[in-house]
Amino acid sequence: MQIGDEQRATRIDLIEWKSPPTEGKPYPHLYHAGICRIALVADNLQKVCDTVKAAKMEGVEFFSEPQVMKNHDGTNSSFVCFTDPDGTVVELIQFK
């Protein structure tokens, strides 16, 4: 996933090791050390969701479709959460 079109845009690779297979499980609670959740801003939330879903990676599961939330200034923002192949929660947010 890449946020933006610039050469140095933020990029996160979701990788699933097939050989050797990944071992272990993600942290069961948020209070453990290490990354358990990451939130990223997206310019086009639906496009990023569609790209992730089209990759059909094992272990990537969306909690829901993008959700809309009202901001205090009357505008709307959207967000969605899913797990990466290792079980880390990835949150995407689109501010409007």
Tab-separated table of N, CA and C in Angstrom:
chain	number	residue	atom	x	y	z
A	1	MET	N	0.855	-1.157	0.000
A	1	MET	CA	0.000	0.000	0.000
A	1	MET	C	0.899	1.217	0.000
A	2	GLN	N	0.515	2.187	-0.803
A	2	GLN	CA	1.264	3.435	-0.857
A	2	GLN	C	0.301	4.594	-0.736
A	3	ILE	N	0.637	5.539	0.116
A	3	ILE	CA	-0.187	6.719	0.306
A	3	ILE	C	0.449	7.847	-0.488
A	4	GLY	N	-0.169	8.236	-1.587
A	4	GLY	CA	0.363	9.299	-2.433
A	4	GLY	C	1.109	8.749	-3.639
A	5	ASP	N	1.354	9.622	-4.598
A	5	ASP	CA	2.008	9.219	-5.834
A	5	ASP	C	3.479	9.594	-5.893
A	6	GLU	N	3.962	10.348	-4.924
A	6	GLU	CA	5.351	10.788	-4.952
A	6	GLU	C	6.290	9.601	-4.749
A	7	GLN	N	7.523	9.745	-5.236
A	7	GLN	CA	8.505	8.680	-5.123
A	7	GLN	C	8.768	8.305	-3.668
A	8	ARG	N	8.723	9.297	-2.774
A	8	ARG	CA	9.000	9.039	-1.359
A	8	ARG	C	7.729	8.957	-0.516
A	9	ALA	N	6.622	8.619	-1.133
A	9	ALA	CA	5.357	8.508	-0.402
A	9	ALA	C	5.446	7.384	0.625
A	10	THR	N	4.643	7.496	1.669
A	10	THR	CA	4.595	6.455	2.689
A	10	THR	C	4.141	5.150	2.057
A	11	ARG	N	4.860	4.087	2.363
A	11	ARG	CA	4.540	2.783	1.783
A	11	ARG	C	4.623	1.717	2.868
A	12	ILE	N	3.658	0.832	2.860
A	12	ILE	CA	3.668	-0.318	3.763
A	12	ILE	C	3.450	-1.559	2.914
A	13	ASP	N	4.328	-2.519	3.065
A	13	ASP	CA	4.182	-3.784	2.360
A	13	ASP	C	3.543	-4.796	3.291
A	14	LEU	N	2.442	-5.402	2.853
A	14	LEU	CA	1.813	-6.488	3.594
A	14	LEU	C	2.345	-7.781	2.999
A	15	ILE	N	3.131	-8.509	3.771
A	15	ILE	CA	3.834	-9.677	3.260
A	15	ILE	C	3.379	-10.921	4.008
A	16	GLU	N	3.178	-11.982	3.261
A	16	GLU	CA	2.863	-13.283	3.844
A	16	GLU	C	3.974	-14.242	3.434
A	17	TRP	N	4.706	-14.765	4.405
A	17	TRP	CA	5.777	-15.719	4.110
A	17	TRP	C	5.174	-17.097	3.915
A	18	LYS	N	5.411	-17.688	2.753
A	18	LYS	CA	4.912	-19.037	2.463
A	18	LYS	C	5.976	-20.077	2.766
A	19	SER	N	7.251	-19.724	2.491
A	19	SER	CA	8.337	-20.652	2.729
A	19	SER	C	9.559	-19.889	3.209
A	20	PRO	N	9.950	-20.008	4.440
A	20	PRO	CA	9.276	-20.778	5.486
A	20	PRO	C	8.007	-20.065	5.947
A	21	PRO	N	7.023	-20.815	6.420
A	21	PRO	CA	5.778	-20.181	6.861
A	21	PRO	C	5.983	-19.342	8.117
A	22	THR	N	5.185	-18.297	8.236
A	22	THR	CA	5.212	-17.462	9.434
A	22	THR	C	4.754	-18.290	10.618
A	23	GLU	N	5.415	-18.099	11.754
A	23	GLU	CA	5.034	-18.821	12.965
A	23	GLU	C	4.546	-17.849	14.023
A	24	GLY	N	3.773	-18.336	14.945
A	24	GLY	CA	3.302	-17.511	16.047
A	24	GLY	C	2.016	-16.782	15.722
A	25	LYS	N	1.557	-16.018	16.684
A	25	LYS	CA	0.310	-15.263	16.546
A	25	LYS	C	0.556	-13.825	16.965
A	26	PRO	N	-0.304	-12.898	16.535
A	26	PRO	CA	-0.156	-11.508	16.974
A	26	PRO	C	-0.473	-11.406	18.458
A	27	TYR	N	-0.097	-10.273	19.026
A	27	TYR	CA	-0.373	-10.045	20.436
A	27	TYR	C	-1.868	-10.094	20.696
A	28	PRO	N	-2.268	-10.775	21.776
A	28	PRO	CA	-3.704	-10.876	22.056
A	28	PRO	C	-4.297	-9.601	22.671
A	29	HIS	N	-3.429	-8.695	23.182
A	29	HIS	CA	-3.911	-7.485	23.842
A	29	HIS	C	-3.099	-6.285	23.381
A	30	LEU	N	-3.672	-5.114	23.476
A	30	LEU	CA	-2.997	-3.893	23.039
A	30	LEU	C	-1.887	-3.452	23.978
A	31	TYR	N	-1.815	-3.988	25.194
A	31	TYR	CA	-0.832	-3.506	26.151
A	31	TYR	C	0.532	-4.211	26.046
A	32	HIS	N	0.748	-5.047	25.034
A	32	HIS	CA	2.053	-5.661	24.808
A	32	HIS	C	2.941	-4.718	24.001
A	33	ALA	N	4.248	-4.862	24.161
A	33	ALA	CA	5.180	-4.051	23.376
A	33	ALA	C	5.145	-4.474	21.910
A	34	GLY	N	5.471	-3.548	21.025
A	34	GLY	CA	5.475	-3.850	19.599
A	34	GLY	C	4.256	-3.287	18.906
A	35	ILE	N	4.238	-3.407	17.611
A	35	ILE	CA	3.125	-2.857	16.828
A	35	ILE	C	1.938	-3.810	16.892
A	36	CYS	N	0.813	-3.302	17.317
A	36	CYS	CA	-0.423	-4.091	17.307
A	36	CYS	C	-1.478	-3.401	16.448
A	37	ARG	N	-1.279	-2.100	16.179
A	37	ARG	CA	-2.231	-1.334	15.376
A	37	ARG	C	-1.509	-0.131	14.789
A	38	ILE	N	-1.849	0.189	13.548
A	38	ILE	CA	-1.281	1.358	12.885
A	38	ILE	C	-2.417	2.066	12.157
A	39	ALA	N	-2.420	3.387	12.198
A	39	ALA	CA	-3.456	4.178	11.527
A	39	ALA	C	-2.789	5.043	10.463
A	40	LEU	N	-3.380	5.047	9.270
A	40	LEU	CA	-2.854	5.808	8.139
A	40	LEU	C	-3.953	6.662	7.524
A	41	VAL	N	-3.583	7.826	7.039
A	41	VAL	CA	-4.523	8.694	6.350
A	41	VAL	C	-4.518	8.339	4.867
A	42	ALA	N	-5.693	8.229	4.276
A	42	ALA	CA	-5.835	7.917	2.856
A	42	ALA	C	-6.625	9.025	2.171
A	43	ASP	N	-6.206	9.398	0.974
A	43	ASP	CA	-6.943	10.399	0.197
A	43	ASP	C	-8.225	9.828	-0.392
A	44	ASN	N	-8.206	8.552	-0.765
A	44	ASN	CA	-9.364	7.895	-1.347
A	44	ASN	C	-9.529	6.547	-0.658
A	45	LEU	N	-10.234	6.547	0.449
A	45	LEU	CA	-10.379	5.370	1.296
A	45	LEU	C	-10.956	4.181	0.530
A	46	GLN	N	-11.989	4.402	-0.248
A	46	GLN	CA	-12.632	3.295	-0.957
A	46	GLN	C	-11.674	2.666	-1.975
A	47	LYS	N	-10.888	3.477	-2.642
A	47	LYS	CA	-9.923	2.955	-3.627
A	47	LYS	C	-8.876	2.077	-2.950
A	48	VAL	N	-8.370	2.518	-1.789
A	48	VAL	CA	-7.388	1.719	-1.057
A	48	VAL	C	-8.019	0.406	-0.591
A	49	CYS	N	-9.239	0.455	-0.074
A	49	CYS	CA	-9.945	-0.760	0.352
A	49	CYS	C	-10.093	-1.734	-0.808
A	50	ASP	N	-10.508	-1.223	-1.955
A	50	ASP	CA	-10.695	-2.072	-3.127
A	50	ASP	C	-9.380	-2.719	-3.560
A	51	THR	N	-8.283	-1.969	-3.480
A	51	THR	CA	-6.969	-2.502	-3.855
A	51	THR	C	-6.543	-3.616	-2.902
A	52	VAL	N	-6.726	-3.391	-1.609
A	52	VAL	CA	-6.358	-4.411	-0.616
A	52	VAL	C	-7.213	-5.663	-0.811
A	53	LYS	N	-8.514	-5.499	-1.011
A	53	LYS	CA	-9.404	-6.645	-1.203
A	53	LYS	C	-9.061	-7.410	-2.479
A	54	ALA	N	-8.701	-6.689	-3.538
A	54	ALA	CA	-8.376	-7.327	-4.816
A	54	ALA	C	-7.120	-8.194	-4.715
A	55	ALA	N	-6.227	-7.879	-3.787
A	55	ALA	CA	-4.998	-8.658	-3.616
A	55	ALA	C	-5.285	-10.051	-3.050
A	56	LYS	N	-6.415	-10.217	-2.382
A	56	LYS	CA	-6.865	-11.500	-1.834
A	56	LYS	C	-5.761	-12.225	-1.066
A	57	MET	N	-5.131	-11.496	-0.148
A	57	MET	CA	-4.086	-12.092	0.682
A	57	MET	C	-4.704	-12.862	1.838
A	58	GLU	N	-4.164	-14.010	2.109
A	58	GLU	CA	-4.634	-14.820	3.226
A	58	GLU	C	-4.375	-14.081	4.539
A	59	GLY	N	-5.355	-14.060	5.409
A	59	GLY	CA	-5.201	-13.406	6.703
A	59	GLY	C	-5.664	-11.964	6.734
A	60	VAL	N	-5.901	-11.347	5.560
A	60	VAL	CA	-6.386	-9.973	5.520
A	60	VAL	C	-7.907	-10.019	5.647
A	61	GLU	N	-8.397	-9.487	6.758
A	61	GLU	CA	-9.835	-9.514	7.013
A	61	GLU	C	-10.305	-8.137	7.456
A	62	PHE	N	-11.317	-7.613	6.787
A	62	PHE	CA	-11.903	-6.325	7.142
A	62	PHE	C	-12.924	-6.533	8.252
A	63	PHE	N	-12.944	-5.623	9.229
A	63	PHE	CA	-13.935	-5.692	10.304
A	63	PHE	C	-15.299	-5.254	9.798
A	64	SER	N	-15.318	-4.356	8.818
A	64	SER	CA	-16.566	-3.847	8.262
A	64	SER	C	-16.236	-3.104	6.965
A	65	GLU	N	-17.257	-2.615	6.329
A	65	GLU	CA	-17.067	-1.669	5.226
A	65	GLU	C	-16.681	-0.324	5.845
A	66	PRO	N	-16.168	0.612	5.053
A	66	PRO	CA	-15.829	1.929	5.607
A	66	PRO	C	-17.016	2.549	6.349
A	67	GLN	N	-16.721	3.130	7.502
A	67	GLN	CA	-17.727	3.759	8.350
A	67	GLN	C	-17.575	5.276	8.276
A	68	VAL	N	-18.699	5.976	8.334
A	68	VAL	CA	-18.698	7.442	8.289
A	68	VAL	C	-18.907	7.964	9.704
A	69	MET	N	-18.121	8.980	10.073
A	69	MET	CA	-18.305	9.616	11.380
A	69	MET	C	-18.430	11.116	11.183
A	70	LYS	N	-19.285	11.732	11.967
A	70	LYS	CA	-19.476	13.182	11.911
A	70	LYS	C	-18.394	13.872	12.728
A	71	ASN	N	-17.779	14.887	12.144
A	71	ASN	CA	-16.795	15.699	12.852
A	71	ASN	C	-17.512	16.834	13.573
A	72	HIS	N	-16.853	17.429	14.544
A	72	HIS	CA	-17.465	18.508	15.323
A	72	HIS	C	-17.810	19.725	14.474
A	73	ASP	N	-17.172	19.878	13.305
A	73	ASP	CA	-17.446	21.028	12.443
A	73	ASP	C	-18.541	20.756	11.402
A	74	GLY	N	-19.193	19.585	11.515
A	74	GLY	CA	-20.284	19.255	10.607
A	74	GLY	C	-19.861	18.477	9.374
A	75	THR	N	-18.562	18.338	9.138
A	75	THR	CA	-18.095	17.542	7.999
A	75	THR	C	-18.062	16.065	8.395
A	76	ASN	N	-17.872	15.206	7.414
A	76	ASN	CA	-17.786	13.772	7.650
A	76	ASN	C	-16.381	13.272	7.360
A	77	SER	N	-15.957	12.286	8.094
A	77	SER	CA	-14.731	11.552	7.821
A	77	SER	C	-15.094	10.077	7.760
A	78	SER	N	-14.238	9.273	7.152
A	78	SER	CA	-14.489	7.844	7.034
A	78	SER	C	-13.298	7.069	7.579
A	79	PHE	N	-13.558	5.863	8.046
A	79	PHE	CA	-12.479	5.001	8.494
A	79	PHE	C	-12.869	3.545	8.294
A	80	VAL	N	-11.860	2.697	8.259
A	80	VAL	CA	-12.067	1.258	8.161
A	80	VAL	C	-10.877	0.575	8.821
A	81	CYS	N	-11.098	-0.590	9.388
A	81	CYS	CA	-10.023	-1.365	10.012
A	81	CYS	C	-10.003	-2.771	9.421
A	82	PHE	N	-8.794	-3.303	9.268
A	82	PHE	CA	-8.625	-4.675	8.826
A	82	PHE	C	-7.350	-5.238	9.417
A	83	THR	N	-7.210	-6.556	9.383
A	83	THR	CA	-5.991	-7.195	9.856
A	83	THR	C	-5.077	-7.474	8.672
A	84	ASP	N	-3.768	-7.339	8.898
A	84	ASP	CA	-2.805	-7.718	7.863
A	84	ASP	C	-2.543	-9.223	8.007
A	85	PRO	N	-1.710	-9.813	7.139
A	85	PRO	CA	-1.493	-11.267	7.221
A	85	PRO	C	-0.963	-11.761	8.566
A	86	ASP	N	-0.320	-10.894	9.350
A	86	ASP	CA	0.189	-11.296	10.662
A	86	ASP	C	-0.787	-11.006	11.791
A	87	GLY	N	-1.936	-10.411	11.484
A	87	GLY	CA	-2.924	-10.116	12.499
A	87	GLY	C	-2.856	-8.709	13.068
A	88	THR	N	-1.911	-7.895	12.588
A	88	THR	CA	-1.830	-6.507	13.045
A	88	THR	C	-3.022	-5.734	12.490
A	89	VAL	N	-3.635	-4.900	13.316
A	89	VAL	CA	-4.782	-4.107	12.877
A	89	VAL	C	-4.277	-2.866	12.141
A	90	VAL	N	-4.767	-2.676	10.915
A	90	VAL	CA	-4.463	-1.498	10.107
A	90	VAL	C	-5.743	-0.676	10.020
A	91	GLU	N	-5.654	0.602	10.385
A	91	GLU	CA	-6.798	1.515	10.303
A	91	GLU	C	-6.499	2.549	9.231
A	92	LEU	N	-7.431	2.742	8.331
A	92	LEU	CA	-7.327	3.775	7.303
A	92	LEU	C	-8.358	4.844	7.600
A	93	ILE	N	-7.954	6.116	7.486
A	93	ILE	CA	-8.840	7.236	7.797
A	93	ILE	C	-8.807	8.211	6.620
A	94	GLN	N	-9.971	8.677	6.214
A	94	GLN	CA	-10.076	9.728	5.195
A	94	GLN	C	-10.794	10.906	5.820
A	95	PHE	N	-10.078	12.026	5.961
A	95	PHE	CA	-10.672	13.244	6.485
A	95	PHE	C	-11.270	14.039	5.327
A	96	LYS	N	-12.410	14.670	5.573
A	96	LYS	CA	-13.061	15.450	4.520
A	96	LYS	C	-13.209	16.878	4.976
